Amino acid sequence: MAVGLSAIISIHPTLQAQTLAVEPVQSVQQLQLALKKPAQFRLHLIDIGTGLAILVEGADFKLLFDAGSADDKKTNSKLGSKSRLVAYLNAALGRLNQPHCRSLGDLDVKSSATAPLLDFVFLSHPHEDHLSQLLPVLQCFAVKSLWEPGIVHKTAGYQQFRQFMQDDKSISYHTAVKQPCPRGLRASSHCSNLFKVGEEIKLGHQASAKVLHVGTEPSHHPNLYSVVLKLQLGATSVLLTGDAESGARAQWHLAPGATEKFLLENFPNDLTADILQVGHHGSLTSSRQPFLQAIKPKIALISAGPKKYGSVVLPDQAVVEALGNGGAKIYRTDLHDKKGCPLADKIGANDAGNPGGCDNFMIRINPVTP
């Protein structure tokens, strides 16, 4: 797999063709210079350790999909200054002039009195490796709307997030399951913005999101709640799957089940995508062959880190090989987890005990020029 600059062309019957250029992000300065180089859209695969966070930018919108790391939860979630995700967003979008929003190790990021805007934040499901860094994001950025399944989860991280959403009246809060509304908000629509499978969301100019899946039934396995989005960014399509699953690891050779079966049966014409965020960090619980064949991704993004899921460290090699055999270029956030980061100055704190910050990637999406 090449991690340098690469380009492919995507064709859409009604929109201008686009080029996709992928580059590793190796410094804060690189992200700040990107702001001065106009692109129709940018997509960032952010290395926050064992978790998932993807930033999508258009000229008139900013979208964050998931915000969690399962590594050092105390430093990743309770202190924004040690959050890899806040550090990356500060560099890419700008920084609020508050001490808890100033990323350790990235002192050259200029600050302002106003919080940078995130128009859309999606929480695919309430597991810590997708949720744990959401609170510092909400505290350091002006979030316009937040979308999540809404099935109440008992973990402390989700309860803290719910309390924040109950106390904050400025964010438009969208759930797939109606939540009980705190007394102070019962006269407003803050708690009743319901969304459902099949709904299309206007993101910006030539940009939209379609909800292909969101769980609405309580389960002992929150992965089954996962919000799955199909983004259309001009002529380029992106499938964001969260931890959407197909079945047990031991059943990887079997036909798709669970969420992947639902998607194949209900949205067969919506699955083809240029860019795929690989389900469940590249685990054998996901990415059945018929599912990957329906998507036909040109680029596959795997967000993984050093912490074990049960007894394994993801991604599983069989999934990586299946993606490669299907012709996808693969970009991973775990490339230097074992052999050490070669960067002189990682994004965020340089301490070895805080994983991530090394293997970030940015995809520039631009129209093909005549």
mmCIF file of C-alpha atoms in Angstrom:
data_model
loop_
_atom_site.group_PDB
_atom_site.id
_atom_site.type_symbol
_atom_site.label_atom_id
_atom_site.label_comp_id
_atom_site.label_asym_id
_atom_site.label_seq_id
_atom_site.Cartn_x
_atom_site.Cartn_y
_atom_site.Cartn_z
ATOM 1 C CA MET A 1 0.000 0.000 0.000
ATOM 2 C CA ALA A 2 1.329 3.389 -0.954
ATOM 3 C CA VAL A 3 0.899 6.173 1.576
ATOM 4 C CA GLY A 4 2.147 8.989 -0.605
ATOM 5 C CA LEU A 5 0.197 11.151 -3.014
ATOM 6 C CA SER A 6 -2.185 9.220 -5.256
ATOM 7 C CA ALA A 7 -5.008 10.224 -7.546
ATOM 8 C CA ILE A 8 -8.035 8.560 -9.113
ATOM 9 C CA ILE A 9 -10.871 9.868 -11.225
ATOM 10 C CA SER A 10 -14.511 9.291 -10.352
ATOM 11 C CA ILE A 11 -17.260 9.746 -12.924
ATOM 12 C CA HIS A 12 -20.892 10.612 -12.160
ATOM 13 C CA PRO A 13 -23.482 10.779 -14.958
ATOM 14 C CA THR A 14 -24.854 14.193 -13.974
ATOM 15 C CA LEU A 15 -21.932 15.867 -12.251
ATOM 16 C CA GLN A 16 -18.463 16.975 -13.298
ATOM 17 C CA ALA A 17 -15.775 14.360 -12.845
ATOM 18 C CA GLN A 18 -13.481 14.788 -9.849
ATOM 19 C CA THR A 19 -9.966 13.848 -8.825
ATOM 20 C CA LEU A 20 -9.222 12.324 -5.437
ATOM 21 C CA ALA A 21 -5.738 13.024 -4.102
ATOM 22 C CA VAL A 22 -4.673 11.348 -0.857
ATOM 23 C CA GLU A 23 -1.797 12.628 1.231
ATOM 24 C CA PRO A 24 -0.475 11.789 4.697
ATOM 25 C CA VAL A 25 -0.860 14.667 7.156
ATOM 26 C CA GLN A 26 2.448 15.082 8.945
ATOM 27 C CA SER A 27 2.234 18.451 10.689
ATOM 28 C CA VAL A 28 -0.034 21.168 12.014
ATOM 29 C CA GLN A 29 1.426 23.547 9.442
ATOM 30 C CA GLN A 30 0.334 21.236 6.632
ATOM 31 C CA LEU A 31 -3.287 21.429 7.773
ATOM 32 C CA GLN A 32 -3.155 25.200 8.135
ATOM 33 C CA LEU A 33 -1.658 25.570 4.652
ATOM 34 C CA ALA A 34 -4.482 23.387 3.314
ATOM 35 C CA LEU A 35 -6.905 26.140 4.302
ATOM 36 C CA LYS A 36 -5.189 28.374 1.736
ATOM 37 C CA LYS A 37 -5.429 25.766 -1.048
ATOM 38 C CA PRO A 38 -9.068 25.627 -2.099
ATOM 39 C CA ALA A 39 -10.577 22.191 -2.634
ATOM 40 C CA GLN A 40 -14.183 21.445 -3.486
ATOM 41 C CA PHE A 41 -14.247 18.960 -0.593
ATOM 42 C CA ARG A 42 -11.759 17.523 1.890
ATOM 43 C CA LEU A 43 -12.080 14.308 3.902
ATOM 44 C CA HIS A 44 -9.775 13.578 6.845
ATOM 45 C CA LEU A 45 -9.077 10.188 8.404
ATOM 46 C CA ILE A 46 -7.885 11.240 11.860
ATOM 47 C CA ASP A 47 -5.471 9.089 13.886
ATOM 48 C CA ILE A 48 -6.792 9.256 17.444
ATOM 49 C CA GLY A 49 -5.530 5.821 18.471
ATOM 50 C CA THR A 50 -7.956 2.941 18.928
ATOM 51 C CA GLY A 51 -11.144 4.564 17.690
ATOM 52 C CA LEU A 52 -12.757 6.486 14.853
ATOM 53 C CA ALA A 53 -13.060 10.106 13.766
ATOM 54 C CA ILE A 54 -13.608 11.398 10.242
ATOM 55 C CA LEU A 55 -13.876 15.069 9.278
ATOM 56 C CA VAL A 56 -15.559 16.097 6.018
ATOM 57 C CA GLU A 57 -15.270 19.688 4.749
ATOM 58 C CA GLY A 58 -17.101 21.512 1.999
ATOM 59 C CA ALA A 59 -16.959 25.196 1.138
ATOM 60 C CA ASP A 60 -20.144 25.761 3.170
ATOM 61 C CA PHE A 61 -20.195 22.979 5.782
ATOM 62 C CA LYS A 62 -18.106 20.931 8.212
ATOM 63 C CA LEU A 63 -19.127 17.413 9.304
ATOM 64 C CA LEU A 64 -17.593 15.172 11.993
ATOM 65 C CA PHE A 65 -18.415 11.464 12.029
ATOM 66 C CA ASP A 66 -17.619 9.870 15.409
ATOM 67 C CA ALA A 67 -15.255 11.110 18.077
ATOM 68 C CA GLY A 68 -13.821 8.370 20.233
ATOM 69 C CA SER A 69 -10.716 6.571 21.411
ATOM 70 C CA ALA A 70 -10.538 3.487 23.629
ATOM 71 C CA ASP A 71 -6.988 4.164 24.749
ATOM 72 C CA ASP A 72 -6.212 6.408 27.726
ATOM 73 C CA LYS A 73 -9.769 7.540 28.448
ATOM 74 C CA LYS A 74 -8.803 9.965 31.187
ATOM 75 C CA THR A 75 -6.482 12.020 28.993
ATOM 76 C CA ASN A 76 -8.489 11.531 25.804
ATOM 77 C CA SER A 77 -11.919 12.499 27.070
ATOM 78 C CA LYS A 78 -11.660 14.596 30.239
ATOM 79 C CA LEU A 79 -8.975 17.034 29.122
ATOM 80 C CA GLY A 80 -9.428 18.693 25.778
ATOM 81 C CA SER A 81 -5.790 19.795 25.850
ATOM 82 C CA LYS A 82 -4.705 16.138 25.584
ATOM 83 C CA SER A 83 -7.293 15.066 23.052
ATOM 84 C CA ARG A 84 -5.824 13.985 19.724
ATOM 85 C CA LEU A 85 -9.120 14.830 18.056
ATOM 86 C CA VAL A 86 -9.313 18.371 19.446
ATOM 87 C CA ALA A 87 -5.679 18.859 18.402
ATOM 88 C CA TYR A 88 -6.427 17.841 14.812
ATOM 89 C CA LEU A 89 -9.605 19.911 14.594
ATOM 90 C CA ASN A 90 -7.766 22.916 16.030
ATOM 91 C CA ALA A 91 -5.184 22.635 13.277
ATOM 92 C CA ALA A 92 -7.729 22.036 10.511
ATOM 93 C CA LEU A 93 -10.489 24.450 11.558
ATOM 94 C CA GLY A 94 -9.037 26.906 14.075
ATOM 95 C CA ARG A 95 -8.951 27.066 17.876
ATOM 96 C CA LEU A 96 -11.099 28.635 20.566
ATOM 97 C CA ASN A 97 -9.090 30.873 22.904
ATOM 98 C CA GLN A 98 -9.722 28.834 26.055
ATOM 99 C CA PRO A 99 -7.037 27.010 28.087
ATOM 100 C CA HIS A 100 -8.784 23.620 27.882
ATOM 101 C CA CYS A 101 -8.959 23.926 24.072
ATOM 102 C CA ARG A 102 -5.234 24.577 23.631
ATOM 103 C CA SER A 103 -3.648 21.332 22.443
ATOM 104 C CA LEU A 104 -0.480 20.252 24.223
ATOM 105 C CA GLY A 105 2.382 20.136 21.734
ATOM 106 C CA ASP A 106 0.649 22.329 19.142
ATOM 107 C CA LEU A 107 1.269 25.792 20.546
ATOM 108 C CA ASP A 108 1.567 27.393 17.103
ATOM 109 C CA VAL A 109 -2.155 27.081 16.353
ATOM 110 C CA LYS A 110 -3.647 30.578 16.366
ATOM 111 C CA SER A 111 -6.707 31.135 18.541
ATOM 112 C CA SER A 112 -9.803 33.295 18.316
ATOM 113 C CA ALA A 113 -12.530 34.475 20.666
ATOM 114 C CA THR A 114 -15.170 32.495 18.795
ATOM 115 C CA ALA A 115 -15.402 28.719 18.548
ATOM 116 C CA PRO A 116 -14.922 27.226 15.053
ATOM 117 C CA LEU A 117 -18.139 25.842 13.570
ATOM 118 C CA LEU A 118 -19.024 22.195 13.069
ATOM 119 C CA ASP A 119 -22.337 22.113 11.196
ATOM 120 C CA PHE A 120 -22.973 18.396 11.621
ATOM 121 C CA VAL A 121 -21.711 15.931 14.218
ATOM 122 C CA PHE A 122 -22.761 12.283 13.934
ATOM 123 C CA LEU A 123 -22.272 9.715 16.694
ATOM 124 C CA SER A 124 -22.691 6.325 15.044
ATOM 125 C CA HIS A 125 -23.254 4.493 18.355
ATOM 126 C CA PRO A 126 -22.364 4.948 22.039
ATOM 127 C CA HIS A 127 -19.242 2.780 22.429
ATOM 128 C CA GLU A 128 -16.274 4.563 24.030
ATOM 129 C CA ASP A 129 -14.043 4.178 20.971
ATOM 130 C CA HIS A 130 -16.557 6.310 19.035
ATOM 131 C CA LEU A 131 -17.756 8.580 21.854
ATOM 132 C CA SER A 132 -15.035 9.292 24.425
ATOM 133 C CA GLN A 133 -13.669 12.478 22.811
ATOM 134 C CA LEU A 134 -17.046 13.955 21.948
ATOM 135 C CA LEU A 135 -17.391 16.053 25.109
ATOM 136 C CA PRO A 136 -14.208 18.101 24.542
ATOM 137 C CA VAL A 137 -15.330 18.610 20.933
ATOM 138 C CA LEU A 138 -18.672 19.951 22.158
ATOM 139 C CA GLN A 139 -16.857 22.197 24.637
ATOM 140 C CA CYS A 140 -14.339 23.624 22.142
ATOM 141 C CA PHE A 141 -16.363 23.915 18.924
ATOM 142 C CA ALA A 142 -19.666 25.518 17.986
ATOM 143 C CA VAL A 143 -21.732 22.486 17.028
ATOM 144 C CA LYS A 144 -24.840 23.356 15.046
ATOM 145 C CA SER A 145 -26.507 19.911 14.959
ATOM 146 C CA LEU A 146 -25.864 16.519 16.523
ATOM 147 C CA TRP A 147 -27.245 13.185 15.292
ATOM 148 C CA GLU A 148 -27.157 9.845 17.120
ATOM 149 C CA PRO A 149 -29.333 6.711 17.523
ATOM 150 C CA GLY A 150 -30.768 7.886 20.845
ATOM 151 C CA ILE A 151 -31.034 4.491 22.530
ATOM 152 C CA VAL A 152 -29.990 5.212 26.106
ATOM 153 C CA HIS A 153 -26.743 3.474 27.031
ATOM 154 C CA LYS A 154 -25.624 2.921 30.631
ATOM 155 C CA THR A 155 -21.923 3.745 30.262
ATOM 156 C CA ALA A 156 -20.610 6.760 32.175
ATOM 157 C CA GLY A 157 -19.365 8.358 28.952
ATOM 158 C CA TYR A 158 -22.775 8.245 27.305
ATOM 159 C CA GLN A 159 -24.511 9.502 30.453
ATOM 160 C CA GLN A 160 -22.123 12.474 30.610
ATOM 161 C CA PHE A 161 -22.798 13.199 26.955
ATOM 162 C CA ARG A 162 -26.567 13.025 27.511
ATOM 163 C CA GLN A 163 -26.308 15.408 30.448
ATOM 164 C CA PHE A 164 -24.380 17.862 28.297
ATOM 165 C CA MET A 165 -27.055 17.670 25.601
ATOM 166 C CA GLN A 166 -29.807 18.198 28.176
ATOM 167 C CA ASP A 167 -28.056 21.292 29.525
ATOM 168 C CA ASP A 168 -27.162 22.778 26.134
ATOM 169 C CA LYS A 169 -30.050 24.443 24.309
ATOM 170 C CA SER A 170 -28.071 25.729 21.322
ATOM 171 C CA ILE A 171 -27.434 22.431 19.512
ATOM 172 C CA SER A 172 -30.145 20.971 17.299
ATOM 173 C CA TYR A 173 -30.346 17.424 18.676
ATOM 174 C CA HIS A 174 -31.513 14.610 16.389
ATOM 175 C CA THR A 175 -32.204 11.035 17.465
ATOM 176 C CA ALA A 176 -33.829 8.023 15.822
ATOM 177 C CA VAL A 177 -35.616 7.140 19.075
ATOM 178 C CA LYS A 178 -37.627 9.736 20.983
ATOM 179 C CA GLN A 179 -35.840 10.609 24.227
ATOM 180 C CA PRO A 180 -37.391 11.886 27.435
ATOM 181 C CA CYS A 181 -37.098 15.659 27.489
ATOM 182 C CA PRO A 182 -35.777 17.516 30.561
ATOM 183 C CA ARG A 183 -38.327 19.804 32.220
ATOM 184 C CA GLY A 184 -36.608 22.990 31.106
ATOM 185 C CA LEU A 185 -36.765 21.988 27.442
ATOM 186 C CA ARG A 186 -40.266 20.529 27.162
ATOM 187 C CA ALA A 187 -41.643 23.643 25.500
ATOM 188 C CA SER A 188 -39.001 23.476 22.733
ATOM 189 C CA SER A 189 -38.276 21.042 19.904
ATOM 190 C CA HIS A 190 -34.815 20.338 21.266
ATOM 191 C CA CYS A 191 -35.659 16.741 22.199
ATOM 192 C CA SER A 192 -37.990 15.757 19.382
ATOM 193 C CA ASN A 193 -35.950 16.102 16.175
ATOM 194 C CA LEU A 194 -36.384 12.524 14.976
ATOM 195 C CA PHE A 195 -34.630 11.120 11.917
ATOM 196 C CA LYS A 196 -35.104 7.763 10.223
ATOM 197 C CA VAL A 197 -33.685 5.330 7.701
ATOM 198 C CA GLY A 198 -33.969 6.653 4.159
ATOM 199 C CA GLU A 199 -33.863 10.304 5.215
ATOM 200 C CA GLU A 200 -31.740 12.623 3.075
ATOM 201 C CA ILE A 201 -29.882 15.497 4.724
ATOM 202 C CA LYS A 202 -28.686 18.537 2.786
ATOM 203 C CA LEU A 203 -25.125 19.268 3.842
ATOM 204 C CA GLY A 204 -24.123 22.044 1.461
ATOM 205 C CA HIS A 205 -23.657 22.882 -2.199
ATOM 206 C CA GLN A 206 -23.635 19.599 -4.173
ATOM 207 C CA ALA A 207 -23.300 17.712 -0.884
ATOM 208 C CA SER A 208 -25.815 15.456 0.868
ATOM 209 C CA ALA A 209 -26.067 12.558 3.300
ATOM 210 C CA LYS A 210 -28.536 9.679 3.157
ATOM 211 C CA VAL A 211 -29.244 7.618 6.278
ATOM 212 C CA LEU A 212 -29.016 3.950 5.250
ATOM 213 C CA HIS A 213 -29.213 2.454 8.731
ATOM 214 C CA VAL A 214 -29.802 3.387 12.355
ATOM 215 C CA GLY A 215 -30.820 0.934 15.066
ATOM 216 C CA THR A 216 -33.976 1.718 17.008
ATOM 217 C CA GLU A 217 -34.274 -1.399 19.189
ATOM 218 C CA PRO A 218 -32.284 -1.788 22.431
ATOM 219 C CA SER A 219 -29.589 -4.453 22.241
ATOM 220 C CA HIS A 220 -26.763 -5.715 24.422
ATOM 221 C CA HIS A 221 -24.515 -4.897 21.450
ATOM 222 C CA PRO A 222 -24.579 -1.179 20.541
ATOM 223 C CA ASN A 223 -22.746 -1.922 17.273
ATOM 224 C CA LEU A 224 -26.183 -2.911 15.997
ATOM 225 C CA TYR A 225 -27.323 0.713 16.503
ATOM 226 C CA SER A 226 -24.696 2.042 14.088
ATOM 227 C CA VAL A 227 -25.677 4.994 11.944
ATOM 228 C CA VAL A 228 -24.621 4.299 8.347
ATOM 229 C CA LEU A 229 -24.386 7.305 6.015
ATOM 230 C CA LYS A 230 -23.972 7.552 2.262
ATOM 231 C CA LEU A 231 -22.392 10.902 1.449
ATOM 232 C CA GLN A 232 -22.527 12.422 -1.998
ATOM 233 C CA LEU A 233 -19.807 15.038 -2.417
ATOM 234 C CA GLY A 234 -20.254 16.272 -5.935
ATOM 235 C CA ALA A 235 -19.472 13.246 -8.099
ATOM 236 C CA THR A 236 -17.707 11.416 -5.271
ATOM 237 C CA SER A 237 -19.540 9.011 -2.979
ATOM 238 C CA VAL A 238 -18.519 8.036 0.554
ATOM 239 C CA LEU A 239 -19.921 5.242 2.738
ATOM 240 C CA LEU A 240 -19.513 5.771 6.497
ATOM 241 C CA THR A 241 -20.402 2.592 8.410
ATOM 242 C CA GLY A 242 -19.295 3.080 12.021
ATOM 243 C CA ASP A 243 -19.224 -0.409 13.536
ATOM 244 C CA ALA A 244 -21.880 -1.945 11.258
ATOM 245 C CA GLU A 245 -21.573 -5.715 11.535
ATOM 246 C CA SER A 246 -22.454 -8.927 9.701
ATOM 247 C CA GLY A 247 -21.998 -11.588 12.391
ATOM 248 C CA ALA A 248 -19.494 -13.298 14.653
ATOM 249 C CA ARG A 249 -15.778 -13.394 13.819
ATOM 250 C CA ALA A 250 -15.905 -17.188 13.420
ATOM 251 C CA GLN A 251 -18.605 -16.811 10.759
ATOM 252 C CA TRP A 252 -16.715 -14.487 8.400
ATOM 253 C CA HIS A 253 -16.971 -17.005 5.542
ATOM 254 C CA LEU A 254 -20.780 -17.073 5.781
ATOM 255 C CA ALA A 255 -23.333 -14.858 4.021
ATOM 256 C CA PRO A 256 -23.841 -11.333 5.364
ATOM 257 C CA GLY A 257 -26.081 -10.933 8.394
ATOM 258 C CA ALA A 258 -27.157 -8.184 10.782
ATOM 259 C CA THR A 259 -26.595 -4.642 9.445
ATOM 260 C CA GLU A 260 -24.761 -5.622 6.274
ATOM 261 C CA LYS A 261 -27.637 -7.935 5.299
ATOM 262 C CA PHE A 262 -30.105 -5.092 5.972
ATOM 263 C CA LEU A 263 -28.127 -2.750 3.729
ATOM 264 C CA LEU A 264 -27.837 -5.257 0.886
ATOM 265 C CA GLU A 265 -31.564 -6.011 1.025
ATOM 266 C CA ASN A 266 -32.875 -2.464 1.460
ATOM 267 C CA PHE A 267 -30.341 -0.212 -0.284
ATOM 268 C CA PRO A 268 -28.673 -2.299 -3.030
ATOM 269 C CA ASN A 269 -28.479 0.728 -5.327
ATOM 270 C CA ASP A 270 -26.965 3.038 -2.701
ATOM 271 C CA LEU A 271 -23.987 0.968 -1.602
ATOM 272 C CA THR A 272 -21.523 1.609 -4.427
ATOM 273 C CA ALA A 273 -19.009 4.135 -3.112
ATOM 274 C CA ASP A 274 -15.662 5.586 -4.134
ATOM 275 C CA ILE A 275 -14.524 5.829 -0.497
ATOM 276 C CA LEU A 276 -15.385 3.318 2.237
ATOM 277 C CA GLN A 277 -14.845 3.704 5.965
ATOM 278 C CA VAL A 278 -14.288 0.025 6.712
ATOM 279 C CA GLY A 279 -16.736 -1.330 9.292
ATOM 280 C CA HIS A 280 -15.692 -2.059 12.885
ATOM 281 C CA HIS A 281 -12.049 -1.045 12.414
ATOM 282 C CA GLY A 282 -11.428 -3.837 9.890
ATOM 283 C CA SER A 283 -12.766 -6.640 12.094
ATOM 284 C CA LEU A 284 -13.874 -10.058 10.815
ATOM 285 C CA THR A 285 -17.284 -9.220 12.280
ATOM 286 C CA SER A 286 -17.825 -7.023 9.207
ATOM 287 C CA SER A 287 -16.878 -6.707 5.529
ATOM 288 C CA ARG A 288 -18.376 -9.911 4.137
ATOM 289 C CA GLN A 289 -17.376 -10.490 0.505
ATOM 290 C CA PRO A 290 -20.842 -9.757 -1.024
ATOM 291 C CA PHE A 291 -20.955 -6.505 0.928
ATOM 292 C CA LEU A 292 -17.549 -5.367 -0.331
ATOM 293 C CA GLN A 293 -18.459 -6.438 -3.872
ATOM 294 C CA ALA A 294 -21.568 -4.246 -3.703
ATOM 295 C CA ILE A 295 -19.530 -1.219 -2.599
ATOM 296 C CA LYS A 296 -16.553 -1.614 -4.962
ATOM 297 C CA PRO A 297 -14.492 1.012 -3.108
ATOM 298 C CA LYS A 298 -11.537 2.687 -4.767
ATOM 299 C CA ILE A 299 -10.272 3.898 -1.380
ATOM 300 C CA ALA A 300 -10.686 2.024 1.919
ATOM 301 C CA LEU A 301 -10.128 3.836 5.226
ATOM 302 C CA ILE A 302 -9.289 1.736 8.295
ATOM 303 C CA SER A 303 -9.219 3.481 11.662
ATOM 304 C CA ALA A 304 -7.538 1.227 14.225
ATOM 305 C CA GLY A 305 -5.108 1.393 17.119
ATOM 306 C CA PRO A 306 -3.052 -0.605 19.624
ATOM 307 C CA LYS A 307 -5.747 -1.608 22.113
ATOM 308 C CA LYS A 308 -7.187 -5.103 21.851
ATOM 309 C CA TYR A 309 -10.823 -5.850 21.050
ATOM 310 C CA GLY A 310 -11.278 -8.956 23.160
ATOM 311 C CA SER A 311 -8.137 -10.935 22.321
ATOM 312 C CA VAL A 312 -7.225 -9.314 18.985
ATOM 313 C CA VAL A 313 -5.733 -6.080 17.726
ATOM 314 C CA LEU A 314 -7.570 -4.846 14.638
ATOM 315 C CA PRO A 315 -7.627 -4.782 11.675
ATOM 316 C CA ASP A 316 -7.813 -8.465 10.774
ATOM 317 C CA GLN A 317 -5.445 -9.371 7.962
ATOM 318 C CA ALA A 318 -8.140 -11.283 6.077
ATOM 319 C CA VAL A 319 -10.215 -8.090 5.763
ATOM 320 C CA VAL A 320 -7.204 -6.077 4.605
ATOM 321 C CA GLU A 321 -6.444 -8.713 1.959
ATOM 322 C CA ALA A 322 -10.070 -8.834 0.800
ATOM 323 C CA LEU A 323 -10.073 -5.060 0.291
ATOM 324 C CA GLY A 324 -6.776 -5.161 -1.575
ATOM 325 C CA ASN A 325 -7.893 -8.050 -3.765
ATOM 326 C CA GLY A 326 -10.956 -5.999 -4.662
ATOM 327 C CA GLY A 327 -8.748 -3.216 -5.997
ATOM 328 C CA ALA A 328 -9.026 -0.704 -3.135
ATOM 329 C CA LYS A 329 -6.158 1.499 -2.043
ATOM 330 C CA ILE A 330 -5.990 1.083 1.739
ATOM 331 C CA TYR A 331 -5.127 3.821 4.231
ATOM 332 C CA ARG A 332 -4.711 2.910 7.922
ATOM 333 C CA THR A 333 -4.216 4.876 11.137
ATOM 334 C CA ASP A 334 -2.212 2.075 12.815
ATOM 335 C CA LEU A 335 0.816 1.991 10.528
ATOM 336 C CA HIS A 336 3.296 3.142 13.171
ATOM 337 C CA ASP A 337 1.651 1.911 16.364
ATOM 338 C CA LYS A 338 4.283 -0.814 16.863
ATOM 339 C CA LYS A 339 7.391 0.565 15.173
ATOM 340 C CA GLY A 340 7.221 4.132 16.464
ATOM 341 C CA CYS A 341 6.207 7.361 14.784
ATOM 342 C CA PRO A 342 8.858 8.822 12.446
ATOM 343 C CA LEU A 343 7.445 12.357 12.693
ATOM 344 C CA ALA A 344 9.462 14.890 14.653
ATOM 345 C CA ASP A 345 6.280 16.570 15.886
ATOM 346 C CA LYS A 346 3.067 14.549 15.943
ATOM 347 C CA ILE A 347 -0.277 16.318 15.925
ATOM 348 C CA GLY A 348 -1.123 16.795 19.590
ATOM 349 C CA ALA A 349 1.116 15.834 22.506
ATOM 350 C CA ASN A 350 4.261 13.881 21.650
ATOM 351 C CA ASP A 351 4.089 11.640 24.732
ATOM 352 C CA ALA A 352 4.346 7.945 23.864
ATOM 353 C CA GLY A 353 1.627 7.025 26.356
ATOM 354 C CA ASN A 354 -1.064 8.779 24.310
ATOM 355 C CA PRO A 355 -1.520 6.768 21.066
ATOM 356 C CA GLY A 356 -2.354 8.381 17.747
ATOM 357 C CA GLY A 357 -1.325 11.624 16.085
ATOM 358 C CA CYS A 358 0.965 9.981 13.527
ATOM 359 C CA ASP A 359 -1.005 8.331 10.688
ATOM 360 C CA ASN A 360 -3.514 10.944 9.564
ATOM 361 C CA PHE A 361 -4.665 11.203 5.952
ATOM 362 C CA MET A 362 -6.376 13.956 3.958
ATOM 363 C CA ILE A 363 -8.278 13.360 0.713
ATOM 364 C CA ARG A 364 -8.689 16.386 -1.535
ATOM 365 C CA ILE A 365 -11.677 16.186 -3.877
ATOM 366 C CA ASN A 366 -11.501 18.583 -6.827
ATOM 367 C CA PRO A 367 -13.248 18.917 -10.181
ATOM 368 C CA VAL A 368 -11.313 17.714 -13.214
ATOM 369 C CA THR A 369 -10.060 20.772 -15.086
ATOM 370 C CA PRO A 370 -10.437 20.796 -18.886
#
